[in-house]
mmCIF file with all atom_site columns, C-alpha atoms in Angstrom:
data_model
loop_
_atom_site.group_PDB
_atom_site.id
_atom_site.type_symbol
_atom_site.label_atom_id
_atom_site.label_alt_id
_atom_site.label_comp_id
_atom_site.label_asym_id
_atom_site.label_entity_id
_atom_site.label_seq_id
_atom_site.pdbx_PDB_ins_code
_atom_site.Cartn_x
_atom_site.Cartn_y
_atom_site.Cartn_z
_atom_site.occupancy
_atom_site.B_iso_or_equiv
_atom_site.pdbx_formal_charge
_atom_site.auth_seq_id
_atom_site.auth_comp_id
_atom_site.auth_asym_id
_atom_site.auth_atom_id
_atom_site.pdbx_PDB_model_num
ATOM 1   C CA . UNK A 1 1   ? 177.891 113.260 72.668  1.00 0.00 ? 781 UNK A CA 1
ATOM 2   C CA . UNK A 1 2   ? 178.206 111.190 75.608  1.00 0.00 ? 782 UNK A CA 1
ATOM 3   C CA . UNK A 1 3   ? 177.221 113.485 77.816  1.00 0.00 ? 783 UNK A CA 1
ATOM 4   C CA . UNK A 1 4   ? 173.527 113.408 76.363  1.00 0.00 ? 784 UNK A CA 1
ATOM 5   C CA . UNK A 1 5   ? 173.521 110.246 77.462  1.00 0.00 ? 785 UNK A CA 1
ATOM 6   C CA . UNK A 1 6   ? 173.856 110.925 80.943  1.00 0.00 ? 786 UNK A CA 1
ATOM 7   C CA . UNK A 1 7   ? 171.764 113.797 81.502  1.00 0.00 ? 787 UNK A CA 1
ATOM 8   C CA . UNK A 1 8   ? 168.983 112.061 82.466  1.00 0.00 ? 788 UNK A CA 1
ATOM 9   C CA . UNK A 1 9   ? 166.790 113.259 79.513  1.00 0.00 ? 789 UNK A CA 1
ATOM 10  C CA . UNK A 1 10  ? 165.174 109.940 79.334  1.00 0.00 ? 790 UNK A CA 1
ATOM 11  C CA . UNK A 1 11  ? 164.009 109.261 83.319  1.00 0.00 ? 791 UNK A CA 1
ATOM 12  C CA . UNK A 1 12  ? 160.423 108.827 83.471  1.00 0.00 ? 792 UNK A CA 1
ATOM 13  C CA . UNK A 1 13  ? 158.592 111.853 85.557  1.00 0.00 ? 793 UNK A CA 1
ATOM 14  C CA . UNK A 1 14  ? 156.578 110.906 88.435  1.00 0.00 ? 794 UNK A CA 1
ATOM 15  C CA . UNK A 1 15  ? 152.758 111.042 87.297  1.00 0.00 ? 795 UNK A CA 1
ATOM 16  C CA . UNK A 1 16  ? 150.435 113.873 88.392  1.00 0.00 ? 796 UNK A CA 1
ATOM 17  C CA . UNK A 1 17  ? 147.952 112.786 91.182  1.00 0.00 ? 797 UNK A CA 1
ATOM 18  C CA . UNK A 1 18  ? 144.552 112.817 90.366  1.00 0.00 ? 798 UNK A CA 1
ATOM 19  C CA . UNK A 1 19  ? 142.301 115.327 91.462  1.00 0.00 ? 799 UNK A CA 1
ATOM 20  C CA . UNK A 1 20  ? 140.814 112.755 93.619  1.00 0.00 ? 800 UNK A CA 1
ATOM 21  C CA . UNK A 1 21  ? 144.100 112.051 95.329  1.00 0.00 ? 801 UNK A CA 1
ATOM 22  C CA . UNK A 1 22  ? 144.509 115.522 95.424  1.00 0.00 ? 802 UNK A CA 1
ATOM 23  C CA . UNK A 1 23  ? 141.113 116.091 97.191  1.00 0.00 ? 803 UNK A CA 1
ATOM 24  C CA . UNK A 1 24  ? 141.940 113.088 99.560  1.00 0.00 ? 804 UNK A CA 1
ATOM 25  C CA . UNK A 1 25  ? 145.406 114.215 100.962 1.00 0.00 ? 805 UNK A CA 1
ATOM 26  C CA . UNK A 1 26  ? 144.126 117.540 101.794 1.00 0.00 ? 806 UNK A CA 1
ATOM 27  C CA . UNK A 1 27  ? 140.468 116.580 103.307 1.00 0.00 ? 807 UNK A CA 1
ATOM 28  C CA . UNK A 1 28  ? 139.818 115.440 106.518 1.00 0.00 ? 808 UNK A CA 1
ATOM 29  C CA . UNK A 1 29  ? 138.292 112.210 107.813 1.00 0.00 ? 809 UNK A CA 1
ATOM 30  C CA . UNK A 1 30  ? 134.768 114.152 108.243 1.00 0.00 ? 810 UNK A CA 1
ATOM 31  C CA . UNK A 1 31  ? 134.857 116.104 104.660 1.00 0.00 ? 811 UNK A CA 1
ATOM 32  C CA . UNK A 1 32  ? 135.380 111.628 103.030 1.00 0.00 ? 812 UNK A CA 1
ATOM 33  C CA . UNK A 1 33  ? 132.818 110.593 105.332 1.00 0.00 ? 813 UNK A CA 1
ATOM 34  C CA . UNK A 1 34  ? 130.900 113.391 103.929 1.00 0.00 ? 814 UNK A CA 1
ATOM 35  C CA . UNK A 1 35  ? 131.498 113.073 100.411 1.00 0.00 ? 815 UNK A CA 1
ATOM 36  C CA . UNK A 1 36  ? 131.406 108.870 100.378 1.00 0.00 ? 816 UNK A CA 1
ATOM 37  C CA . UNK A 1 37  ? 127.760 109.242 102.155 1.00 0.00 ? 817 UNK A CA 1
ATOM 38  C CA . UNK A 1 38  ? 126.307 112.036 99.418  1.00 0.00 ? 818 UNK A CA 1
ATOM 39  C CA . UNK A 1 39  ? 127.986 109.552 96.795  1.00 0.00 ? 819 UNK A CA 1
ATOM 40  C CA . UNK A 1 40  ? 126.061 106.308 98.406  1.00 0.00 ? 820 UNK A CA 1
ATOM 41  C CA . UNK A 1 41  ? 123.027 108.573 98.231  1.00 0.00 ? 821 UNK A CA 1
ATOM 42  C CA . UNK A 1 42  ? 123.405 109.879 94.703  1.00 0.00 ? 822 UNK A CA 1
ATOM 43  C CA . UNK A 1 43  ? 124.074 105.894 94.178  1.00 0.00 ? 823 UNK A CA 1
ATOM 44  C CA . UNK A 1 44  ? 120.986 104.516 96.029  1.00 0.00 ? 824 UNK A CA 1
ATOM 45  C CA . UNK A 1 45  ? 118.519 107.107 94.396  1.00 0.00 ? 825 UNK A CA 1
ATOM 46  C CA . UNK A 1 46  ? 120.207 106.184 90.794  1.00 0.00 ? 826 UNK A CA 1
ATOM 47  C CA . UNK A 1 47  ? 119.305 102.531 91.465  1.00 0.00 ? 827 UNK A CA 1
ATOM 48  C CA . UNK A 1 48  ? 115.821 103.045 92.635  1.00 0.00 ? 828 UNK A CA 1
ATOM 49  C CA . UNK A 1 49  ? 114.962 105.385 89.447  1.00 0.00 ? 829 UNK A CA 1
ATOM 50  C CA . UNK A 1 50  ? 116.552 102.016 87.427  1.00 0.00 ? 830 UNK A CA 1
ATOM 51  C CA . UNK A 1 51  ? 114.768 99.964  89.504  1.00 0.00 ? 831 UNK A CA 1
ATOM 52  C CA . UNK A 1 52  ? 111.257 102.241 88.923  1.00 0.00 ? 832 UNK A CA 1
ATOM 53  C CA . UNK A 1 53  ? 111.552 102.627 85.192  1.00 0.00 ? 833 UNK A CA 1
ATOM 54  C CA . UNK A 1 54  ? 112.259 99.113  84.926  1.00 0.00 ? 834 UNK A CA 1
ATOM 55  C CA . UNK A 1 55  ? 108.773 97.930  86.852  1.00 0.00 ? 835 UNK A CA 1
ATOM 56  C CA . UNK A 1 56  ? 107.211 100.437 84.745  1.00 0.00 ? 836 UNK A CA 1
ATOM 57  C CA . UNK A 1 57  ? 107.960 98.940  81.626  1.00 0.00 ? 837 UNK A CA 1
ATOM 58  C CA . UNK A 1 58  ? 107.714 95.164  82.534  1.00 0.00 ? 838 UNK A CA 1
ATOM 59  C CA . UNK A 1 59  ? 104.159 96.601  84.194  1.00 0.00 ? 839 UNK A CA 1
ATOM 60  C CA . UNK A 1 60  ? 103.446 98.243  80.795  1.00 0.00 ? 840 UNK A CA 1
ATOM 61  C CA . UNK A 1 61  ? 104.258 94.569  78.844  1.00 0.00 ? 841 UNK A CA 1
ATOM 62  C CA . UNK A 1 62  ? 102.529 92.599  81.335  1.00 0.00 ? 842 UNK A CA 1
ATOM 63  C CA . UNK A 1 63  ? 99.301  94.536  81.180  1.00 0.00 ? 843 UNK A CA 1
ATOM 64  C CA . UNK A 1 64  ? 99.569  94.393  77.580  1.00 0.00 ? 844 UNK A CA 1
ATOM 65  C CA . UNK A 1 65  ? 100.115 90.743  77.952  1.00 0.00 ? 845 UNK A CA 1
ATOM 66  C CA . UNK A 1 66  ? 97.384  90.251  80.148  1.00 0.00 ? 846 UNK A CA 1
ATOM 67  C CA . UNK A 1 67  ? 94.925  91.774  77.339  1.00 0.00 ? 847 UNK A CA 1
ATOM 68  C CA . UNK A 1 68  ? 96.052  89.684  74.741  1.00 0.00 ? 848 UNK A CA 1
ATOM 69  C CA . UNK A 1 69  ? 95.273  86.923  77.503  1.00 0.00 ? 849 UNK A CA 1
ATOM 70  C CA . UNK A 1 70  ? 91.963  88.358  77.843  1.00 0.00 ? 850 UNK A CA 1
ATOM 71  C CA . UNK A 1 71  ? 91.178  88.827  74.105  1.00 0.00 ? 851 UNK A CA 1
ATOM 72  C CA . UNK A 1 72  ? 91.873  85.032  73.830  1.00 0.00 ? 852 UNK A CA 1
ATOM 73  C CA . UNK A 1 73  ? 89.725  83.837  76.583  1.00 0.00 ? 853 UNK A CA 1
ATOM 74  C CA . UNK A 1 74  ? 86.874  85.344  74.839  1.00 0.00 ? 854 UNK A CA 1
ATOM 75  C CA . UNK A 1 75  ? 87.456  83.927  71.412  1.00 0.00 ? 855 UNK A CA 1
ATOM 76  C CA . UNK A 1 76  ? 88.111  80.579  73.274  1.00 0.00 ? 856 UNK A CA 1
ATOM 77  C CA . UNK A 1 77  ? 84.881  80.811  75.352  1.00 0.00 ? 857 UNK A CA 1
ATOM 78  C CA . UNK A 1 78  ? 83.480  81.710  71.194  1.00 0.00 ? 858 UNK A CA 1
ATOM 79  C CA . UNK A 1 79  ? 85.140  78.717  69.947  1.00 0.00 ? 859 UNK A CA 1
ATOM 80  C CA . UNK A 1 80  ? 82.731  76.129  72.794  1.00 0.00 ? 860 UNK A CA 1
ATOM 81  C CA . UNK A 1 81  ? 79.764  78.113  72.607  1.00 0.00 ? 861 UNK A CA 1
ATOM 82  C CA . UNK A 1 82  ? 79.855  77.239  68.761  1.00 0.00 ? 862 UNK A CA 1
ATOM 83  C CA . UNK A 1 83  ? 81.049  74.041  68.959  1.00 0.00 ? 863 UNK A CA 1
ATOM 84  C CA . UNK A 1 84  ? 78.355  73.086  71.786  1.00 0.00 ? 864 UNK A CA 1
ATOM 85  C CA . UNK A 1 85  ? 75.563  74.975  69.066  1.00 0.00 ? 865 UNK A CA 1
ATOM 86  C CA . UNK A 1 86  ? 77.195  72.495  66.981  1.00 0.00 ? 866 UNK A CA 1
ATOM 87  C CA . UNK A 1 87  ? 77.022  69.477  69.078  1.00 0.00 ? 867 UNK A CA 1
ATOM 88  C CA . UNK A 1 88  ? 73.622  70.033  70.194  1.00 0.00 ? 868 UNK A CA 1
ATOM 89  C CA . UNK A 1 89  ? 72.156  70.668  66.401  1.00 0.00 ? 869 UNK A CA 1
ATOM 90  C CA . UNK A 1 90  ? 74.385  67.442  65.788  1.00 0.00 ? 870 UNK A CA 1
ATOM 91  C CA . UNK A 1 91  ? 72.175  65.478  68.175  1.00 0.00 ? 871 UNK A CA 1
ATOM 92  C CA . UNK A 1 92  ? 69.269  67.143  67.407  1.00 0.00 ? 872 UNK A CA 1
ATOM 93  C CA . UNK A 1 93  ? 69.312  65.389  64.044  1.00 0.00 ? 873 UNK A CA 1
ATOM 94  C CA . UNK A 1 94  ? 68.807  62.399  66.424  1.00 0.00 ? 874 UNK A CA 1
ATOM 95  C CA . UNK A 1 95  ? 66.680  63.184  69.037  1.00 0.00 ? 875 UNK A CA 1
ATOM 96  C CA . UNK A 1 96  ? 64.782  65.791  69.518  1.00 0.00 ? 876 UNK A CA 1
ATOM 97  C CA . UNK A 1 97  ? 66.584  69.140  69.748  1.00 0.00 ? 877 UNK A CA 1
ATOM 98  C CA . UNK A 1 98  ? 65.420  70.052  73.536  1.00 0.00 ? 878 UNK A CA 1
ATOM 99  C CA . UNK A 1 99  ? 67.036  66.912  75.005  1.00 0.00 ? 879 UNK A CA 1
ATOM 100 C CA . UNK A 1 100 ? 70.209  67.131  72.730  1.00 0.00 ? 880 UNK A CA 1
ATOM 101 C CA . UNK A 1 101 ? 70.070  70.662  74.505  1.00 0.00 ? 881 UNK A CA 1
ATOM 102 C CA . UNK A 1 102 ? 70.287  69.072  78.085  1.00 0.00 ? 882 UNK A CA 1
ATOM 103 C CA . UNK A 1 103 ? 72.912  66.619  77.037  1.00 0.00 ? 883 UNK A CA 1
ATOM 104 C CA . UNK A 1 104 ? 75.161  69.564  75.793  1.00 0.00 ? 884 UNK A CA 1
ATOM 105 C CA . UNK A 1 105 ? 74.502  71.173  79.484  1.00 0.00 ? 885 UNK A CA 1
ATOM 106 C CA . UNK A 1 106 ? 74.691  67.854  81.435  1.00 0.00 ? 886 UNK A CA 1
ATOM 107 C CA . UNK A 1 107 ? 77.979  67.736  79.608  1.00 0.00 ? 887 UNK A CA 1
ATOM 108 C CA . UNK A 1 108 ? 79.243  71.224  80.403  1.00 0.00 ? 888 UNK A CA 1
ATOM 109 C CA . UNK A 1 109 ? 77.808  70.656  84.039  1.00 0.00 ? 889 UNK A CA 1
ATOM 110 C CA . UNK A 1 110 ? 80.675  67.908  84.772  1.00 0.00 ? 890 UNK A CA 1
ATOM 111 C CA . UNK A 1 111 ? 83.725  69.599  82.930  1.00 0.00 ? 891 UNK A CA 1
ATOM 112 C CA . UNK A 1 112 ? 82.386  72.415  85.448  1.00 0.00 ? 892 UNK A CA 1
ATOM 113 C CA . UNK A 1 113 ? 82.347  69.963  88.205  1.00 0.00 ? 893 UNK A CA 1
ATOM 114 C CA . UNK A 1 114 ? 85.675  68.352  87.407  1.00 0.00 ? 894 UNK A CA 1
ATOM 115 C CA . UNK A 1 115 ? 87.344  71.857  87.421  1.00 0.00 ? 895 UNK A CA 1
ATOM 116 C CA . UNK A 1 116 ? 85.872  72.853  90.215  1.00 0.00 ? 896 UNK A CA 1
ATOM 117 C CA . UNK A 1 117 ? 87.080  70.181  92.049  1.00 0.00 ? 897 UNK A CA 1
ATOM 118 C CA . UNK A 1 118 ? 90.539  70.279  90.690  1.00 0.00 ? 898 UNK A CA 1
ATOM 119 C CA . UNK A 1 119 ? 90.448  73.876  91.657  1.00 0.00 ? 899 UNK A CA 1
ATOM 120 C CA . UNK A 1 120 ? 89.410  72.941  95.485  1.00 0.00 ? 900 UNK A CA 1
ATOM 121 C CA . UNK A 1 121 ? 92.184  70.279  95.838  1.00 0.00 ? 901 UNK A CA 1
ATOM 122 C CA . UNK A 1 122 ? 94.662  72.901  94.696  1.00 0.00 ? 902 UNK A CA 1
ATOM 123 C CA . UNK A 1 123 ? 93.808  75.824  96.691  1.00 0.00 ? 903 UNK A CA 1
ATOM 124 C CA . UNK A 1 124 ? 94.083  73.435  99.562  1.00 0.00 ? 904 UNK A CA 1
ATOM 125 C CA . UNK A 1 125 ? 97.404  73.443  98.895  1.00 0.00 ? 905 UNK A CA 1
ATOM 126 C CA . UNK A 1 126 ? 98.398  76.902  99.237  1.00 0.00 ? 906 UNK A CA 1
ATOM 127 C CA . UNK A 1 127 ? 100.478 77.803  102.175 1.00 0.00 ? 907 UNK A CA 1
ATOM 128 C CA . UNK A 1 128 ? 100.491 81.601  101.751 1.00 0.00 ? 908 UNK A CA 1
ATOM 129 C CA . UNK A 1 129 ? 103.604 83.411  102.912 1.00 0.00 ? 909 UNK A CA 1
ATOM 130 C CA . UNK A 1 130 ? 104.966 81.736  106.279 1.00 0.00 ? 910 UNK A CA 1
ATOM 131 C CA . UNK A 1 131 ? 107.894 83.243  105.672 1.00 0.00 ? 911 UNK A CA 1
ATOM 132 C CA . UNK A 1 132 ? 106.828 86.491  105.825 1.00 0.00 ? 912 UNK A CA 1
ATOM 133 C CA . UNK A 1 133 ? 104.019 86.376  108.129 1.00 0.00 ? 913 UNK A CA 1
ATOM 134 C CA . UNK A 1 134 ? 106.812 85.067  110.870 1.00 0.00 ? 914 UNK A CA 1
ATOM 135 C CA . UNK A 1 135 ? 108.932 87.915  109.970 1.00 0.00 ? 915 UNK A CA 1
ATOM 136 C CA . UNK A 1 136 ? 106.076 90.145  110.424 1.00 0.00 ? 916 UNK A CA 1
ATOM 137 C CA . UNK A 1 137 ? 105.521 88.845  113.687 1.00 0.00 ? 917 UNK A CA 1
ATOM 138 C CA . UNK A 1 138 ? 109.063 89.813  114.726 1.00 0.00 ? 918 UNK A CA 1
ATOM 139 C CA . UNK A 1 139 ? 109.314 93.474  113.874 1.00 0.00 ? 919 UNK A CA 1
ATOM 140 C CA . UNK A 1 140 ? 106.647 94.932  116.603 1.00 0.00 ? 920 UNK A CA 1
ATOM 141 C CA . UNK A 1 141 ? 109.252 93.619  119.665 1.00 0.00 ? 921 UNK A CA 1
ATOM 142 C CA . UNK A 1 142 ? 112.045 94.687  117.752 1.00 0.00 ? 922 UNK A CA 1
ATOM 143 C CA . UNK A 1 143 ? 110.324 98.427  117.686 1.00 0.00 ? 923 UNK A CA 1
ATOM 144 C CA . UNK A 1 144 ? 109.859 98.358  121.627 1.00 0.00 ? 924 UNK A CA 1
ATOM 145 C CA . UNK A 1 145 ? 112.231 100.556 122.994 1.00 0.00 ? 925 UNK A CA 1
ATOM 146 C CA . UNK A 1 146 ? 114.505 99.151  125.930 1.00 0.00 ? 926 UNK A CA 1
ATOM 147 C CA . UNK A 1 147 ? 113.714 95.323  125.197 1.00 0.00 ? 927 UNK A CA 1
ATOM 148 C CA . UNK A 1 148 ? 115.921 93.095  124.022 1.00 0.00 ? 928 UNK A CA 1
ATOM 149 C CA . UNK A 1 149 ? 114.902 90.406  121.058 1.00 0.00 ? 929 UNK A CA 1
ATOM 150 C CA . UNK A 1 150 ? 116.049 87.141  120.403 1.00 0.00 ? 930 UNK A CA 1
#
């Protein structure tokens, strides 16, 4: 009975390498190279499919966004053509119905005016890409063969 004890039944065995390390200790430098630059590949073209599918369905809700957007600009633009009927028929009742049509006009002549200016001040404003326009700049000397770039 003691001597089942010291057989060594119970030793742990050493685990079975992978087939990866198994792969690995018998290829050479060239054959890894190989097989870690198709596996970048496989990787990169994997993330630009992810990255493709994703734009197309954000595209797919923004465009559908963008209609709803669209759909509600025209009941707004609705909404003040019947509220200047409105307000013009409302003054009408008080003067006679051709001025109360120029008020309504004057009126929507300065909102226009206002915005428009608003609109000017802001597009003032607007630097464009700087950024990238300097970085543009850069990449035809960079291109030149035989010159060195800063």
């Amino acid at each position: 009975m003691a001597e089942a004890y010291t057989s060594g039944a119970h030793q742990a065995a050493a685990p079975l390498p992978t087939e990866a390390e198994q792969r690995s200790a018998n290829a050479s430098v060239g054959e890894l190279l190989g097989e870690v630059t198709k596996d970048l590949s496989t990787l990169m073209r994997q993330e630009v499919a992810l990255a493709k599918a994703e734009a197309t369905e954000s595209a797919k809700k923004a465009g559908k966004g963008a209609g709803m957007f669209a759909g509600a600009a025209v009941g707004g633009h609705f909404v003040l053509l019947f509220l200047s009927l409105a307000l013009m028929w409302g003054l009408g009742a008080l003067m006679p119905l051709g001025w109360a049509a120029v008020i309504v006009a004057v009126l929507w002549g300065i909102v226009a005016a206002v915005l428009a200016a608003m609109g000017k001040k802001e597009m003032k404003q607007v630097k464009g890409l700087p950024q990238t326009a300097e970085t543009i700049k850069e990449i035809p000397p960079t291109l030149k063969p035989g010159e060195q770039t800063r």
